[in-house]
Tab-separated table of C-alpha atoms in Angstrom:
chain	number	residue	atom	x	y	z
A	22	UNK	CA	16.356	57.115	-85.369
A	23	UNK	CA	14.650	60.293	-84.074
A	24	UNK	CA	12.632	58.154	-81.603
A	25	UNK	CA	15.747	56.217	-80.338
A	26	UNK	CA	17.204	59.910	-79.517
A	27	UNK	CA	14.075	60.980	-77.960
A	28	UNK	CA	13.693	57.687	-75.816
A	29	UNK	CA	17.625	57.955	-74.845
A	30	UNK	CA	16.957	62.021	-73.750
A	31	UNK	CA	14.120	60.953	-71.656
A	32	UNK	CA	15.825	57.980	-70.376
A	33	UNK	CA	18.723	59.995	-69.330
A	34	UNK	CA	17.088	62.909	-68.091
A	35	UNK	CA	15.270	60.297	-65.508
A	36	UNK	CA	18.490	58.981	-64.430
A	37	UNK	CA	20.075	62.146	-63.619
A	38	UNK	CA	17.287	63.932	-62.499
A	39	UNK	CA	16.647	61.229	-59.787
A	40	UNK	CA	19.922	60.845	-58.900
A	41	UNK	CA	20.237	64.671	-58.365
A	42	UNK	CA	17.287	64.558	-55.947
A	43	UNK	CA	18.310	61.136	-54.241
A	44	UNK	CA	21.863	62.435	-53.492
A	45	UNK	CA	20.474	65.983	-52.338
A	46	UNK	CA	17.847	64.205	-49.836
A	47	UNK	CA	20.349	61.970	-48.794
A	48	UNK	CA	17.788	58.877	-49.969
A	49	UNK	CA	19.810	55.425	-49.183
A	50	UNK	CA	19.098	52.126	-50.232
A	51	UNK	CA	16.746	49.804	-48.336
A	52	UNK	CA	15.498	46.401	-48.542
A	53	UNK	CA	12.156	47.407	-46.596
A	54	UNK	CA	11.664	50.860	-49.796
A	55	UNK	CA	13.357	51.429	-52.713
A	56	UNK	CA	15.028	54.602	-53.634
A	57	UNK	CA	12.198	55.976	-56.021
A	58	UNK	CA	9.667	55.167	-53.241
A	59	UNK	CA	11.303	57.142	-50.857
A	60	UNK	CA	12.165	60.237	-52.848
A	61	UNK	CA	8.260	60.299	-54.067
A	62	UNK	CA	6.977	60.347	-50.620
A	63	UNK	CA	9.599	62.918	-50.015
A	64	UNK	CA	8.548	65.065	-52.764
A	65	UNK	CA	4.606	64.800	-53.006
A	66	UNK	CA	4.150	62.632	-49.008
A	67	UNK	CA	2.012	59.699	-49.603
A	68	UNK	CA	-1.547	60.760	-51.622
A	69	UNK	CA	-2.269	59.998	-54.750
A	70	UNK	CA	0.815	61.353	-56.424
A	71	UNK	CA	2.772	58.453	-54.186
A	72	UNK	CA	0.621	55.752	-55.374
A	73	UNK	CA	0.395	56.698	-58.576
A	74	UNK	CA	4.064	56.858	-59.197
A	75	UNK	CA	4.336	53.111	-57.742
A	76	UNK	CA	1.644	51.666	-59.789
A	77	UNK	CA	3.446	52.654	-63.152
A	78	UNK	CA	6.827	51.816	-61.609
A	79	UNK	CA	5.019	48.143	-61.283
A	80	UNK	CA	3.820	48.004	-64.418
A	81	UNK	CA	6.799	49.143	-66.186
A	82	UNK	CA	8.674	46.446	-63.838
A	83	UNK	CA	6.312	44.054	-65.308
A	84	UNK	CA	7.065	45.130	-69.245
A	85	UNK	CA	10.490	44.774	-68.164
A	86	UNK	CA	10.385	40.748	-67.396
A	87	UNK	CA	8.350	40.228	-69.970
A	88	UNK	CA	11.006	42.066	-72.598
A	89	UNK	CA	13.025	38.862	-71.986
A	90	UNK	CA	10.223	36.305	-73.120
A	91	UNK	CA	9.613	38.316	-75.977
A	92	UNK	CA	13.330	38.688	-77.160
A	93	UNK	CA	15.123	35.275	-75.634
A	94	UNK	CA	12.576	32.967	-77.899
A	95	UNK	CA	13.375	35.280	-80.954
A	96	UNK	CA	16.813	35.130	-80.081
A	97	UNK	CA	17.380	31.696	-79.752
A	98	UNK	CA	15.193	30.611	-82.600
A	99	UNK	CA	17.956	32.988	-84.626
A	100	UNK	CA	21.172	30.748	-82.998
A	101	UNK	CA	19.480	27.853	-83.783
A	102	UNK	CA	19.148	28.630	-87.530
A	103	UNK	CA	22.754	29.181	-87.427
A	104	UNK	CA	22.856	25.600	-85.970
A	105	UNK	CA	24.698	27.453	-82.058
A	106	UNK	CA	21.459	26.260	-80.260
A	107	UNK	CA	19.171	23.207	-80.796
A	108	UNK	CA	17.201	23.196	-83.845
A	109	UNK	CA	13.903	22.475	-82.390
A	110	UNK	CA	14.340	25.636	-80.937
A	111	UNK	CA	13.344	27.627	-83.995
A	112	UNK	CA	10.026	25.640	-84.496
A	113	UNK	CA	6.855	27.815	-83.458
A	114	UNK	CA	4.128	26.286	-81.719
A	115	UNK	CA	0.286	26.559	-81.558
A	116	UNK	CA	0.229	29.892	-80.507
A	117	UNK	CA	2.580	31.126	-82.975
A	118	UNK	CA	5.984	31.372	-80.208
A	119	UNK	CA	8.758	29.536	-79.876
A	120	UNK	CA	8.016	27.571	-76.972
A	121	UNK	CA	11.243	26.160	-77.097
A	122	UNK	CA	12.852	29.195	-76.111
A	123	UNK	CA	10.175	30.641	-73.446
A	124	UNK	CA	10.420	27.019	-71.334
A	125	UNK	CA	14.174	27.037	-71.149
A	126	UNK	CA	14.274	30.488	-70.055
A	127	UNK	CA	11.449	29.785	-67.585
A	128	UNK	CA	13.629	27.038	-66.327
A	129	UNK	CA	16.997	28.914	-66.310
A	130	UNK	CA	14.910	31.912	-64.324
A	131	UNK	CA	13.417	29.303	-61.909
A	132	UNK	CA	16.863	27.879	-61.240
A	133	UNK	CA	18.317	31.036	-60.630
A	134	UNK	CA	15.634	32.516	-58.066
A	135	UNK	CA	15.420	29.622	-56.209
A	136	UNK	CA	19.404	29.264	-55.744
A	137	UNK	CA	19.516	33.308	-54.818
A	138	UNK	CA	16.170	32.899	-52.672
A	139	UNK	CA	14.468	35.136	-54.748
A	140	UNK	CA	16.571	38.230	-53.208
A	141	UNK	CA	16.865	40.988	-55.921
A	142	UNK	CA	19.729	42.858	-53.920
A	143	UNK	CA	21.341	39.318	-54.836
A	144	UNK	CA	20.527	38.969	-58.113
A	145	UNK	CA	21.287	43.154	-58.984
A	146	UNK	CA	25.044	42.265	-60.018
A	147	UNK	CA	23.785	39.262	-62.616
A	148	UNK	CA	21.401	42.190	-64.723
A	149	UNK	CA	24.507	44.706	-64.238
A	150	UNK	CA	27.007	42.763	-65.564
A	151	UNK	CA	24.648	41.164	-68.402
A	152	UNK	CA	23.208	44.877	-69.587
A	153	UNK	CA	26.573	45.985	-69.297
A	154	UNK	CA	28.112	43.388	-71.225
A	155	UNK	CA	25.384	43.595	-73.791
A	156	UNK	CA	26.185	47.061	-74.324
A	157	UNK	CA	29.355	46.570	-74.938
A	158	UNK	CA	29.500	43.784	-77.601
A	159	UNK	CA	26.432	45.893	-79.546
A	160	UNK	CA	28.811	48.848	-79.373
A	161	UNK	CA	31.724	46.981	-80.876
A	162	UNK	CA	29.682	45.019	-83.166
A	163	UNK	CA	28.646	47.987	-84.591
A	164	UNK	CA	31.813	49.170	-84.771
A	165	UNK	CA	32.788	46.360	-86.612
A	166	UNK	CA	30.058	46.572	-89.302
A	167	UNK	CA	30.791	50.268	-89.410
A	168	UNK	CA	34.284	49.691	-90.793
A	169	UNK	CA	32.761	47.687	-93.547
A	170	UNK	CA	30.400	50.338	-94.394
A	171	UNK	CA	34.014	52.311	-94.746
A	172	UNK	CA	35.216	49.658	-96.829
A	173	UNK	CA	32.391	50.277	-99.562
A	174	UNK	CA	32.128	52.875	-102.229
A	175	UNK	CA	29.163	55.509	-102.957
A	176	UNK	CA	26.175	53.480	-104.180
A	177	UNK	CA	27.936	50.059	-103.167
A	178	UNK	CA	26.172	47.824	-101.174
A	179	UNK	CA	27.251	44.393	-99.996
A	180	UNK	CA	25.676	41.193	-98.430
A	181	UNK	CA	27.210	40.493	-94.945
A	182	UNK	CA	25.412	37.126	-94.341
A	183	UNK	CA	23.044	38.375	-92.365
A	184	UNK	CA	21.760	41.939	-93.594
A	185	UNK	CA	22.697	44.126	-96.724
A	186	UNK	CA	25.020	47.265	-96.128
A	187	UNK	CA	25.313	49.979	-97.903
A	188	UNK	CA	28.051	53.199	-97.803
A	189	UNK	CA	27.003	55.999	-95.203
A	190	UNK	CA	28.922	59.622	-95.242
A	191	UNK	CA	28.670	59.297	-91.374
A	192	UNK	CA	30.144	56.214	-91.246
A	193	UNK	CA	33.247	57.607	-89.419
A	194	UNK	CA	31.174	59.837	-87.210
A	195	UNK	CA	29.063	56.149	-86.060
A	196	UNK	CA	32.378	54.092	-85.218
A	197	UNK	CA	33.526	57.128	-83.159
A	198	UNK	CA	30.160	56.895	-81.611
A	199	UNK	CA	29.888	53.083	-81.093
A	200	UNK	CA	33.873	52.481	-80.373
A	201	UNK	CA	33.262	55.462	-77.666
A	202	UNK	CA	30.185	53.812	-76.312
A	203	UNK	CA	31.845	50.365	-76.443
A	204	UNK	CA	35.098	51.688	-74.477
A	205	UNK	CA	32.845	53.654	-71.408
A	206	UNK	CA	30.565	50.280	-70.924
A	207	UNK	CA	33.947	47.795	-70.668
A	208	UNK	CA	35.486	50.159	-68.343
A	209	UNK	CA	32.035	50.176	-66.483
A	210	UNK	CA	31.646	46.178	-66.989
A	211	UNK	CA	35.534	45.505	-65.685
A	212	UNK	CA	34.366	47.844	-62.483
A	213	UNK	CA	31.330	45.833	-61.360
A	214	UNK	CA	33.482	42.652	-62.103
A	215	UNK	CA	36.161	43.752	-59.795
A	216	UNK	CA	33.959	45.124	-57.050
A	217	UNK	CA	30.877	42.505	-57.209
A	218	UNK	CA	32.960	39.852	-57.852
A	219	UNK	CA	32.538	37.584	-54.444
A	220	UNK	CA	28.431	39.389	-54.483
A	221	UNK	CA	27.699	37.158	-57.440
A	222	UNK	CA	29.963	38.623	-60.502
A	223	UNK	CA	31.768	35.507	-60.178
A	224	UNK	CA	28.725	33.394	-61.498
A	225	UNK	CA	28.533	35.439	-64.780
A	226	UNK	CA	32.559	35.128	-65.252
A	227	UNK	CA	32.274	31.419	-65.364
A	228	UNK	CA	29.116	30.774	-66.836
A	229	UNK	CA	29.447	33.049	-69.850
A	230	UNK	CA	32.251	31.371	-71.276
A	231	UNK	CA	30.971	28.097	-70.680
A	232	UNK	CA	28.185	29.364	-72.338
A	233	UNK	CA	29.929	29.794	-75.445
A	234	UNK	CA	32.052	26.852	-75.595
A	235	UNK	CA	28.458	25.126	-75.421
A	236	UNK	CA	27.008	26.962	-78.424
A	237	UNK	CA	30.528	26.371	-80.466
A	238	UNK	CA	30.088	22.466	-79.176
A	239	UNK	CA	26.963	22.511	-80.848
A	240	UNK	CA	27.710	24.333	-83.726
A	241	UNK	CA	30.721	21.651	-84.295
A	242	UNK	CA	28.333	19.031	-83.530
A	243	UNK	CA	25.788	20.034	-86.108
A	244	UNK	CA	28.849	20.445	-88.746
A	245	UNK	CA	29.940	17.151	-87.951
A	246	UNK	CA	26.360	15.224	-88.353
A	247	UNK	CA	25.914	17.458	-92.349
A	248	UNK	CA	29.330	16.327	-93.679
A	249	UNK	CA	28.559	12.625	-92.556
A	250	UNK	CA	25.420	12.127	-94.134
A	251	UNK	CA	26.216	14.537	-97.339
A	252	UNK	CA	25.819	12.527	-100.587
A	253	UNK	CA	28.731	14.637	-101.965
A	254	UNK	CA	30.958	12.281	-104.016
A	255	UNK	CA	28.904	9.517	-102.787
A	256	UNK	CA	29.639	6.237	-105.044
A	257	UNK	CA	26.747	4.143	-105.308
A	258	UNK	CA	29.358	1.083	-104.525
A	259	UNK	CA	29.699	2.599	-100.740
A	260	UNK	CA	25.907	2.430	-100.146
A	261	UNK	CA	25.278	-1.160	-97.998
A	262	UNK	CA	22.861	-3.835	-99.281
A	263	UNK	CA	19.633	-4.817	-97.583
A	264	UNK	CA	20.166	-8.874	-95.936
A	265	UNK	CA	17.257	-10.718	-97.761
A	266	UNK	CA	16.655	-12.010	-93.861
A	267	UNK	CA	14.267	-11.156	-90.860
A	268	UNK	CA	14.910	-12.714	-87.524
A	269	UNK	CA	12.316	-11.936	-84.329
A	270	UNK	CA	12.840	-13.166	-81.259
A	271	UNK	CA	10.098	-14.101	-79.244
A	272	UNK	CA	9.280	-15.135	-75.812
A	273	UNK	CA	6.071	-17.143	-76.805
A	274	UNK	CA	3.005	-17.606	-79.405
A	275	UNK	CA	0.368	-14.868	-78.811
A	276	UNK	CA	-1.248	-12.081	-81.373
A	277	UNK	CA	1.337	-9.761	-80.517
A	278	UNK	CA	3.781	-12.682	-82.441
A	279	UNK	CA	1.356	-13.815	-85.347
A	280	UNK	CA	1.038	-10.098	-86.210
A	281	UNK	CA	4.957	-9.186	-86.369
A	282	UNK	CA	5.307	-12.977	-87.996
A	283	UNK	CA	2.588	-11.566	-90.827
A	284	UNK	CA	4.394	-8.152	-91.084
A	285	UNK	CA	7.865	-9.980	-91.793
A	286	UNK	CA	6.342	-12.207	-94.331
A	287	UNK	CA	5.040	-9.369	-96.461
A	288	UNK	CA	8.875	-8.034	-96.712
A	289	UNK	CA	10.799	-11.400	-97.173
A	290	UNK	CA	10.212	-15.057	-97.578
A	291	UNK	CA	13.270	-15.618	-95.589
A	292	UNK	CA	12.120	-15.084	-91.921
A	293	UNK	CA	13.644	-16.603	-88.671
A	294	UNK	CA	11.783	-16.448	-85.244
A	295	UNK	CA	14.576	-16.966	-82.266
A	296	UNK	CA	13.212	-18.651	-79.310
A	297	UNK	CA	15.673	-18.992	-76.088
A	298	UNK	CA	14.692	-22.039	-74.008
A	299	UNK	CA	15.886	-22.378	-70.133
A	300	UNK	CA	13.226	-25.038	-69.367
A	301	UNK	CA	12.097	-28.445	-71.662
A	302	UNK	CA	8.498	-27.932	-70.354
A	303	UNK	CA	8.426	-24.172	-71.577
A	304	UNK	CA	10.117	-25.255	-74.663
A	305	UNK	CA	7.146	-27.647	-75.688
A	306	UNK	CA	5.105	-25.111	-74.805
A	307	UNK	CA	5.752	-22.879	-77.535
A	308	UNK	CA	6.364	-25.799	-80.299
A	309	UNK	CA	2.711	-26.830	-79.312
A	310	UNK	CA	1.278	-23.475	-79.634
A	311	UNK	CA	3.476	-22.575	-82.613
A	312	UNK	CA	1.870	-25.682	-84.587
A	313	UNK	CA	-1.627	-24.418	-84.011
A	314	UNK	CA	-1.113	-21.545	-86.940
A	315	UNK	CA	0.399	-23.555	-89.923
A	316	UNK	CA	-0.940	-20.837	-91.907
A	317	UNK	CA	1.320	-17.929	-90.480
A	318	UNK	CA	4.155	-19.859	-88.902
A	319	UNK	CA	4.462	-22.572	-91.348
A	320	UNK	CA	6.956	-21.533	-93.866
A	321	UNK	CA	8.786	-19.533	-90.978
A	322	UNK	CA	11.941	-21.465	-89.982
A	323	UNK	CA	11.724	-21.733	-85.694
A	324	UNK	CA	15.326	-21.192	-84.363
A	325	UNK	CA	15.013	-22.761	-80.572
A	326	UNK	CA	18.654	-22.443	-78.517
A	327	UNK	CA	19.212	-23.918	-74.983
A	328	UNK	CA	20.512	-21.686	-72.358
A	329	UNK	CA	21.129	-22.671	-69.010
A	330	UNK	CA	20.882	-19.204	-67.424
A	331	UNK	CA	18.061	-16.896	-67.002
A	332	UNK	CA	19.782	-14.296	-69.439
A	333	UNK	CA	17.915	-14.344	-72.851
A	334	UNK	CA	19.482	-11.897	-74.453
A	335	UNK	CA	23.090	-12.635	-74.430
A	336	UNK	CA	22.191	-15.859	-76.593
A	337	UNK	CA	19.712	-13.275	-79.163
A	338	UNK	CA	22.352	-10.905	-79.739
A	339	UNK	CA	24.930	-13.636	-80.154
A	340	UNK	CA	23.002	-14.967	-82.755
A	341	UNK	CA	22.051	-11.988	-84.431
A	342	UNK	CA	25.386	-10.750	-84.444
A	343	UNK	CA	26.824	-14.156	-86.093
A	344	UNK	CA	23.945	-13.625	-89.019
A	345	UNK	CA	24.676	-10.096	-89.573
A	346	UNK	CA	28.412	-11.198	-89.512
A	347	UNK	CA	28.884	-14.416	-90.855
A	348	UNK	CA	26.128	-15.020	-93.120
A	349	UNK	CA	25.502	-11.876	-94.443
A	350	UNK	CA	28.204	-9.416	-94.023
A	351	UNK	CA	28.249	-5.872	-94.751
A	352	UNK	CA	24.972	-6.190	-95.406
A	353	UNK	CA	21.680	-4.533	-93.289
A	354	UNK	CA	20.123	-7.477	-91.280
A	355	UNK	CA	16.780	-6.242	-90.119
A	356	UNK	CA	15.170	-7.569	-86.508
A	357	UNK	CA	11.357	-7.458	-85.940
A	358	UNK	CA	10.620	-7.136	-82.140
A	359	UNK	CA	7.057	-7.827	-81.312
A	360	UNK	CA	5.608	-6.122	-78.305
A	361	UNK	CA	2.062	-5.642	-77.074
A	362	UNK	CA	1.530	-2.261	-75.781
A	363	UNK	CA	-0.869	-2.024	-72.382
A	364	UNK	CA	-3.556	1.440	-72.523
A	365	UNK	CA	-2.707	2.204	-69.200
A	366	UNK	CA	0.719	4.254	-68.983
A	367	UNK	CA	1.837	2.660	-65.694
A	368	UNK	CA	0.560	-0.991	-66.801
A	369	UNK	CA	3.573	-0.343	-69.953
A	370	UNK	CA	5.943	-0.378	-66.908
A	371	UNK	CA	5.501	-4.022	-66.139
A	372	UNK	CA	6.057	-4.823	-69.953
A	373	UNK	CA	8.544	-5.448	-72.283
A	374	UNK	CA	11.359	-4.335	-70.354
A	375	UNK	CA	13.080	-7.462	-72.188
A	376	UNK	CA	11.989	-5.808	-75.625
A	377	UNK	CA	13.490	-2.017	-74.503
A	378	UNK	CA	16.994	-3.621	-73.057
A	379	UNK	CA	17.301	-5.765	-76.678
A	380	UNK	CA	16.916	-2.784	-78.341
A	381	UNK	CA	19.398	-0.890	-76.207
A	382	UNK	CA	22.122	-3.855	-77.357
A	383	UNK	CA	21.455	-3.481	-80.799
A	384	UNK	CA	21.323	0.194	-81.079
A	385	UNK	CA	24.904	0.115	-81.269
A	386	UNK	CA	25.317	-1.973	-84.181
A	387	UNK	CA	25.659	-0.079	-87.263
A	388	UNK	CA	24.524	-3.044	-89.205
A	389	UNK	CA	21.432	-3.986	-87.322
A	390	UNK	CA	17.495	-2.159	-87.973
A	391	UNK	CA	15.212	-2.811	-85.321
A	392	UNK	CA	11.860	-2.452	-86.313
A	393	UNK	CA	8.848	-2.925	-83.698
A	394	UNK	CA	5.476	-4.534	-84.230
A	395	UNK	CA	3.051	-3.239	-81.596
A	396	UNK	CA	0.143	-4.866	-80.921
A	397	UNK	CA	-2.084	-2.714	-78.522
A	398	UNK	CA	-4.346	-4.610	-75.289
């Protein structure tokens, strides 16, 4: 506490003394100097003293932006364990830091310098109204716990959720403080509202509460996804049964089909391979090389349809759908989609685009597992 005091004297003392000596040298503001460069070159001219002074103004400029990659990560990582941010956000990475939190406010930054074109006179009203708004809900928030502190008796403590409180004597003289405190900074945050409003203040009006409707979505979001897949009262009647059925389309007879045919196999005798047919000649094709491994494909029932169009995958789901339905309802039918996966990355582009838009039709079937077999060239 006594270095808090100590840091807000010198703080202060800075902050008045320069404004004393701006104000008596009648120092303006400048795009081309700042206000501390020009009263130091007033005061000492431009030797050492003048460099000096701007050196540790840089470097303390420098702590400054890094203050909010240092706090932000922590920050978020603390929303996200109360489920208001994404919960990959609170997962460290190599280095020990929540990467999570460092690239989205490197993004967020980016964004924002690049739509003010990097002008800090700009961008001044954003940090004013954010510090300012920061001090205020700190000052009421204490204020808040500091009636709850009131609310306890000597040698009570209680648990608040997030720390343990215990009764203070000066508890009245610290909500004076903090309500005080809280009061000055709203006045000063509903000032730069009104007066920096079309500079910029605008932005931080409208993006603040979207802001928190967006952590409250997510909060709701995350509520919603715990109570559906609680077990709480769960009857061991509402839990679905598995279909004792594979089916796996194919588009012809190759490794990448023996090896999903021999996967199946292993979890059922009761496998189907769907083949959709728009030409006789490519239909013999793949009876001819489906004969040539009896040992794999022989006790596997081939299911060959006839479509006149060049869209396979209207007849697949159709008959996947009437299996899950009509043979085997309420039950989990599970489909085995073999796919060979290329080494090059841009080769996979030319590839089972057939495989990814099947999947995409029966991701919406609450019925339906998809399982793939890769087999990598």
């Amino acid at each position: 506490a006594k270095t808090m005091v100590a840091m807000g004297i010198i703080a202060m003392s800075l902050f008045v003394g320069i404004t004393f000596v701006a104000t008596h040298l009648n120092l303006l503001p400048s795009e081309e100097e700042s206000v501390l460069s020009q009263l130091t070159r007033e005061v000492s001219g431009t030797g050492f003293l003048y460099y000096w002074v701007q050196f540790f103004t840089m470097m303390i400029l420098i702590l400054a932006a890094n203050t909010g990659y240092q706090d932000f990560p922590r920050l978020s990582s603390f929303l996200a364990k109360d489920r208001f941010m994404p919960r990959w956000m609170q997962n460290r990475g190599d280095r020990l830091v929540y990467n999570g939190g460092i690239i989205t406010l490197a993004i967020i930054a980016s964004i924002i310098v690049i739509a003010f074109q990097a002008d800090e006179i700009a961008m001044l009203p954003l940090y004013a109204l954010g510090v300012m708004l920061s001090f205020s809900l700190s000052q009421a928030g204490m204020v808040h716990l500091m009636s709850k502190v009131g609310k306890l008796k000597p040698g009570e403590t209680a648990y608040t959720g997030v720390t343990t409180i215990h009764y203070e004597t000066s508890w009245r003289w610290k909500m004076l403080l903090n309500g005080v405190g809280s009061v000055v900074t709203a006045v000063v945050l509903i000032v730069l509202i009104i007066t920096k409003f079309g500079e910029g203040a605008w932005l931080v009006v409208i993006a603040i509460p979207m802001l928190v409707y967006l952590l409250r979505t997510i909060r709701d979001h995350y509520t919603h996804v715990s109570e559906a897949l609680s077990t709480h009262n769960l009857k061991m009647e509402a839990l679905q049964d598995i279909a004792d059925v594979i089916v796996i389309p194919i588009g012809d007879v190759h490794r990448g089909t023996l090896r999903a045919l021999q996967y199946a196999k292993r979890i059922t005798s009761n496998v189907r391979a769907v083949y959709v047919s728009t030409s006789d000649t490519a239909r013999e094709r793949v009876e001819r090389r489906w004969n040539r491994f009896p040992a794999i494909t022989g006790d596997v029932s081939l299911i060959c349809m006839d479509y006149e169009y060049r869209d396979v995958l209207t007849p697949l789901v159709d008959y996947i759908e009437k299996v899950n339905h009509e043979e085997y309802p309420n039950q989990i039918v599970t489909v085995v989609i073999p796919e060979f996966v290329p080494q090059n990355l841009a080769a996979q582009l030319l590839h089972n685009q057939t495989a990814n838009l099947l999947r995409a039709r029966l991701r919406g079937h609450e019925d339906i597992v998809v399982v793939d077999v890769p087999y990598h060239i």
